[in-house]
């Protein structure tokens, strides 16, 4: 029994590290997509720019999140199921909510905890970012598996 707890504890610790790293990576896709579309003006908030550029911003972000997902799927896919990869991406997306709500007010004078969830939804395009990352992770996992394993499953 004690050995089983050790394995579960090690897996949980590994998954927490993965969630934190994935949260940071997905957060970088937000920043990169907003800079790519809005330039340095995104530092002043989305303002009227979002009305005209939301589709481009979220498209760039979905592409970047998909690439992150593919990298994650290829790196972690051998020891992680597709369902677990989707769960890790979902947890990282919620991690972005925690960052926006809890750490956001410390990082930005304009952000308060009440508006954090709204900013999180706008910044990540709602479910667009995690769906793209999860799809990329599943695709990356499938491409990382040896051909013999793909044929039997």
Tab-separated table of N, CA, C and O in Angstrom, residues 67-131:
chain	number	residue	atom	x	y	z
A	67	UNK	N	0.015	24.710	-31.368
A	67	UNK	CA	1.440	24.336	-31.428
A	67	UNK	C	1.932	23.907	-30.049
A	67	UNK	O	2.631	22.893	-29.912
A	68	UNK	N	1.557	24.667	-29.013
A	68	UNK	CA	1.920	24.276	-27.644
A	68	UNK	C	1.357	22.889	-27.343
A	68	UNK	O	2.043	22.035	-26.779
A	69	UNK	N	0.112	22.657	-27.732
A	69	UNK	CA	-0.506	21.357	-27.510
A	69	UNK	C	0.225	20.232	-28.217
A	69	UNK	O	0.433	19.158	-27.648
A	70	UNK	N	0.624	20.460	-29.452
A	70	UNK	CA	1.362	19.430	-30.197
A	70	UNK	C	2.678	19.110	-29.497
A	70	UNK	O	3.048	17.941	-29.338
A	71	UNK	N	3.383	20.141	-29.061
A	71	UNK	CA	4.652	19.930	-28.355
A	71	UNK	C	4.418	19.129	-27.076
A	71	UNK	O	5.144	18.172	-26.780
A	72	UNK	N	3.397	19.514	-26.325
A	72	UNK	CA	3.064	18.815	-25.078
A	72	UNK	C	2.656	17.372	-25.363
A	72	UNK	O	3.086	16.441	-24.681
A	73	UNK	N	1.827	17.173	-26.366
A	73	UNK	CA	1.385	15.823	-26.705
A	73	UNK	C	2.529	14.920	-27.119
A	73	UNK	O	2.576	13.747	-26.749
A	74	UNK	N	3.468	15.465	-27.871
A	74	UNK	CA	4.626	14.668	-28.289
A	74	UNK	C	5.548	14.373	-27.100
A	74	UNK	O	6.106	13.291	-26.995
A	75	UNK	N	5.699	15.357	-26.212
A	75	UNK	CA	6.606	15.182	-25.070
A	75	UNK	C	6.010	14.282	-23.994
A	75	UNK	O	6.727	13.469	-23.399
A	76	UNK	N	4.734	14.415	-23.723
A	76	UNK	CA	4.110	13.699	-22.610
A	76	UNK	C	3.232	12.540	-23.054
A	76	UNK	O	2.729	11.786	-22.229
A	77	UNK	N	3.023	12.378	-24.343
A	77	UNK	CA	2.056	11.418	-24.852
A	77	UNK	C	2.373	9.962	-24.605
A	77	UNK	O	1.475	9.132	-24.561
A	78	UNK	N	3.633	9.624	-24.442
A	78	UNK	CA	3.984	8.215	-24.247
A	78	UNK	C	3.536	7.695	-22.884
A	78	UNK	O	3.244	6.521	-22.738
A	79	UNK	N	3.509	8.572	-21.875
A	79	UNK	CA	3.120	8.119	-20.538
A	79	UNK	C	1.820	8.760	-20.051
A	79	UNK	O	1.476	8.638	-18.889
A	80	UNK	N	1.096	9.421	-20.943
A	80	UNK	CA	-0.135	10.104	-20.552
A	80	UNK	C	-1.217	9.817	-21.590
A	80	UNK	O	-0.978	9.926	-22.789
A	81	UNK	N	-2.397	9.468	-21.112
A	81	UNK	CA	-3.498	9.177	-22.033
A	81	UNK	C	-4.020	10.469	-22.659
A	81	UNK	O	-3.754	11.567	-22.166
A	82	UNK	N	-4.781	10.315	-23.718
A	82	UNK	CA	-5.377	11.486	-24.375
A	82	UNK	C	-6.323	12.212	-23.424
A	82	UNK	O	-6.346	13.445	-23.376
A	83	UNK	N	-7.079	11.462	-22.649
A	83	UNK	CA	-8.004	12.068	-21.687
A	83	UNK	C	-7.225	12.862	-20.631
A	83	UNK	O	-7.617	13.967	-20.258
A	84	UNK	N	-6.117	12.307	-20.164
A	84	UNK	CA	-5.293	13.003	-19.173
A	84	UNK	C	-4.682	14.274	-19.768
A	84	UNK	O	-4.576	15.291	-19.080
A	85	UNK	N	-4.285	14.231	-21.038
A	85	UNK	CA	-3.749	15.436	-21.680
A	85	UNK	C	-4.808	16.529	-21.752
A	85	UNK	O	-4.523	17.700	-21.477
A	86	UNK	N	-6.030	16.159	-22.098
A	86	UNK	CA	-7.122	17.135	-22.139
A	86	UNK	C	-7.380	17.691	-20.737
A	86	UNK	O	-7.603	18.891	-20.566
A	87	UNK	N	-7.314	16.837	-19.731
A	87	UNK	CA	-7.493	17.289	-18.346
A	87	UNK	C	-6.376	18.241	-17.926
A	87	UNK	O	-6.635	19.253	-17.254
A	88	UNK	N	-5.145	17.960	-18.325
A	88	UNK	CA	-4.034	18.856	-18.002
A	88	UNK	C	-4.213	20.211	-18.665
A	88	UNK	O	-3.982	21.257	-18.039
A	89	UNK	N	-4.644	20.216	-19.925
A	89	UNK	CA	-4.893	21.483	-20.626
A	89	UNK	C	-6.016	22.251	-19.935
A	89	UNK	O	-5.917	23.465	-19.717
A	90	UNK	N	-7.077	21.557	-19.564
A	90	UNK	CA	-8.201	22.207	-18.876
A	90	UNK	C	-7.765	22.798	-17.547
A	90	UNK	O	-8.145	23.923	-17.200
A	91	UNK	N	-6.961	22.052	-16.812
A	91	UNK	CA	-6.458	22.555	-15.528
A	91	UNK	C	-5.556	23.769	-15.728
A	91	UNK	O	-5.601	24.724	-14.946
A	92	UNK	N	-4.762	23.759	-16.784
A	92	UNK	CA	-3.898	24.904	-17.066
A	92	UNK	C	-4.726	26.125	-17.454
A	92	UNK	O	-4.392	27.263	-17.088
A	93	UNK	N	-5.814	25.909	-18.171
A	93	UNK	CA	-6.704	27.016	-18.540
A	93	UNK	C	-7.328	27.630	-17.283
A	93	UNK	O	-7.389	28.841	-17.141
A	94	UNK	N	-7.741	26.785	-16.347
A	94	UNK	CA	-8.258	27.280	-15.069
A	94	UNK	C	-7.123	27.961	-14.291
A	94	UNK	O	-7.354	28.946	-13.585
A	95	UNK	N	-5.908	27.471	-14.455
A	95	UNK	CA	-4.752	28.130	-13.838
A	95	UNK	C	-4.587	29.560	-14.338
A	95	UNK	O	-4.218	30.454	-13.580
A	96	UNK	N	-4.892	29.772	-15.624
A	96	UNK	CA	-4.852	31.140	-16.150
A	96	UNK	C	-5.902	32.011	-15.461
A	96	UNK	O	-5.667	33.197	-15.209
A	97	UNK	N	-7.056	31.429	-15.149
A	97	UNK	CA	-8.083	32.157	-14.403
A	97	UNK	C	-7.564	32.556	-13.030
A	97	UNK	O	-7.751	33.694	-12.587
A	98	UNK	N	-6.893	31.632	-12.367
A	98	UNK	CA	-6.330	31.930	-11.040
A	98	UNK	C	-5.315	33.067	-11.141
A	98	UNK	O	-5.318	33.995	-10.331
A	99	UNK	N	-4.470	33.007	-12.167
A	99	UNK	CA	-3.478	34.066	-12.347
A	99	UNK	C	-4.169	35.404	-12.588
A	99	UNK	O	-3.811	36.420	-11.982
A	100	UNK	N	-5.168	35.422	-13.479
A	100	UNK	CA	-5.863	36.678	-13.790
A	100	UNK	C	-6.611	37.228	-12.583
A	100	UNK	O	-6.658	38.445	-12.372
A	101	UNK	N	-7.186	36.345	-11.770
A	101	UNK	CA	-8.005	36.789	-10.642
A	101	UNK	C	-7.188	37.087	-9.392
A	101	UNK	O	-7.417	38.096	-8.731
A	102	UNK	N	-6.229	36.233	-9.091
A	102	UNK	CA	-5.476	36.380	-7.836
A	102	UNK	C	-4.214	37.217	-8.021
A	102	UNK	O	-3.963	38.146	-7.270
A	103	UNK	N	-3.423	36.885	-9.043
A	103	UNK	CA	-2.173	37.616	-9.247
A	103	UNK	C	-2.347	38.878	-10.089
A	103	UNK	O	-1.544	39.789	-10.003
A	104	UNK	N	-3.392	38.901	-10.908
A	104	UNK	CA	-3.632	40.039	-11.791
A	104	UNK	C	-3.623	41.387	-11.106
A	104	UNK	O	-2.971	42.327	-11.575
A	105	UNK	N	-4.329	41.544	-9.975
A	105	UNK	CA	-4.318	42.844	-9.299
A	105	UNK	C	-2.927	43.288	-8.835
A	105	UNK	O	-2.655	44.486	-8.761
A	106	UNK	N	-2.047	42.325	-8.565
A	106	UNK	CA	-0.683	42.677	-8.174
A	106	UNK	C	0.180	43.044	-9.373
A	106	UNK	O	1.141	43.798	-9.259
A	107	UNK	N	-0.169	42.485	-10.530
A	107	UNK	CA	0.601	42.728	-11.747
A	107	UNK	C	0.121	43.961	-12.503
A	107	UNK	O	0.873	44.555	-13.272
A	108	UNK	N	-1.146	44.318	-12.308
A	108	UNK	CA	-1.719	45.444	-13.030
A	108	UNK	C	-2.605	46.250	-12.091
A	108	UNK	O	-3.487	45.695	-11.437
A	109	UNK	N	-2.396	47.541	-12.057
A	109	UNK	CA	-3.215	48.399	-11.203
A	109	UNK	C	-4.653	48.490	-11.704
A	109	UNK	O	-5.549	48.867	-10.959
A	110	UNK	N	-4.878	48.189	-12.982
A	110	UNK	CA	-6.217	48.315	-13.559
A	110	UNK	C	-7.096	47.101	-13.318
A	110	UNK	O	-8.301	47.170	-13.519
A	111	UNK	N	-6.515	45.985	-12.924
A	111	UNK	CA	-7.272	44.741	-12.803
A	111	UNK	C	-7.618	44.481	-11.342
A	111	UNK	O	-6.774	44.588	-10.458
A	112	UNK	N	-8.877	44.153	-11.093
A	112	UNK	CA	-9.286	43.768	-9.743
A	112	UNK	C	-9.890	42.365	-9.786
A	112	UNK	O	-10.244	41.870	-10.862
A	113	UNK	N	-10.001	41.720	-8.626
A	113	UNK	CA	-10.474	40.325	-8.616
A	113	UNK	C	-11.882	40.143	-9.199
A	113	UNK	O	-12.194	39.086	-9.722
A	114	UNK	N	-12.708	41.146	-9.139
A	114	UNK	CA	-14.071	41.017	-9.666
A	114	UNK	C	-14.053	40.923	-11.191
A	114	UNK	O	-14.832	40.185	-11.787
A	115	UNK	N	-13.154	41.657	-11.830
A	115	UNK	CA	-13.093	41.663	-13.285
A	115	UNK	C	-12.136	40.605	-13.851
A	115	UNK	O	-12.081	40.414	-15.059
A	116	UNK	N	-11.386	39.938	-12.996
A	116	UNK	CA	-10.430	38.929	-13.439
A	116	UNK	C	-11.029	37.851	-14.322
A	116	UNK	O	-10.490	37.551	-15.391
A	117	UNK	N	-12.160	37.247	-13.916
A	117	UNK	CA	-12.747	36.208	-14.773
A	117	UNK	C	-13.167	36.728	-16.155
A	117	UNK	O	-13.015	36.025	-17.156
A	118	UNK	N	-13.687	37.938	-16.226
A	118	UNK	CA	-14.061	38.507	-17.518
A	118	UNK	C	-12.826	38.721	-18.386
A	118	UNK	O	-12.818	38.387	-19.576
A	119	UNK	N	-11.781	39.273	-17.797
A	119	UNK	CA	-10.535	39.491	-18.533
A	119	UNK	C	-9.977	38.155	-19.017
A	119	UNK	O	-9.507	38.038	-20.145
A	120	UNK	N	-10.047	37.133	-18.168
A	120	UNK	CA	-9.591	35.788	-18.532
A	120	UNK	C	-10.356	35.261	-19.742
A	120	UNK	O	-9.755	34.744	-20.687
A	121	UNK	N	-11.679	35.392	-19.734
A	121	UNK	CA	-12.477	34.911	-20.862
A	121	UNK	C	-12.161	35.670	-22.146
A	121	UNK	O	-12.031	35.077	-23.211
A	122	UNK	N	-12.030	36.971	-22.052
A	122	UNK	CA	-11.717	37.778	-23.244
A	122	UNK	C	-10.303	37.473	-23.727
A	122	UNK	O	-10.067	37.289	-24.926
A	123	UNK	N	-9.367	37.401	-22.803
A	123	UNK	CA	-7.967	37.194	-23.181
A	123	UNK	C	-7.743	35.833	-23.837
A	123	UNK	O	-6.944	35.722	-24.770
A	124	UNK	N	-8.431	34.805	-23.359
A	124	UNK	CA	-8.229	33.460	-23.905
A	124	UNK	C	-9.230	33.103	-24.997
A	124	UNK	O	-9.167	32.005	-25.546
A	125	UNK	N	-10.132	34.020	-25.303
A	125	UNK	CA	-11.142	33.723	-26.321
A	125	UNK	C	-12.154	32.706	-25.843
A	125	UNK	O	-12.681	31.942	-26.644
A	126	UNK	N	-12.424	32.701	-24.542
A	126	UNK	CA	-13.339	31.701	-23.994
A	126	UNK	C	-12.744	30.325	-24.173
A	126	UNK	O	-11.575	30.099	-23.848
A	127	UNK	N	-13.488	29.396	-24.745
A	127	UNK	CA	-12.962	28.042	-24.895
A	127	UNK	C	-12.053	27.859	-26.112
A	127	UNK	O	-11.554	26.765	-26.338
A	128	UNK	N	-11.819	28.904	-26.893
A	128	UNK	CA	-11.029	28.763	-28.123
A	128	UNK	C	-9.615	28.272	-27.818
A	128	UNK	O	-9.130	27.320	-28.425
A	129	UNK	N	-8.946	28.927	-26.878
A	129	UNK	CA	-7.563	28.564	-26.562
A	129	UNK	C	-7.429	27.138	-26.021
A	129	UNK	O	-6.629	26.355	-26.534
A	130	UNK	N	-8.203	26.740	-25.005
A	130	UNK	CA	-8.013	25.376	-24.493
A	130	UNK	C	-8.441	24.291	-25.477
A	130	UNK	O	-7.837	23.216	-25.500
A	131	UNK	N	-9.443	24.557	-26.301
A	131	UNK	CA	-9.850	23.555	-27.291
A	131	UNK	C	-8.728	23.350	-28.310
A	131	UNK	O	-8.397	22.222	-28.675
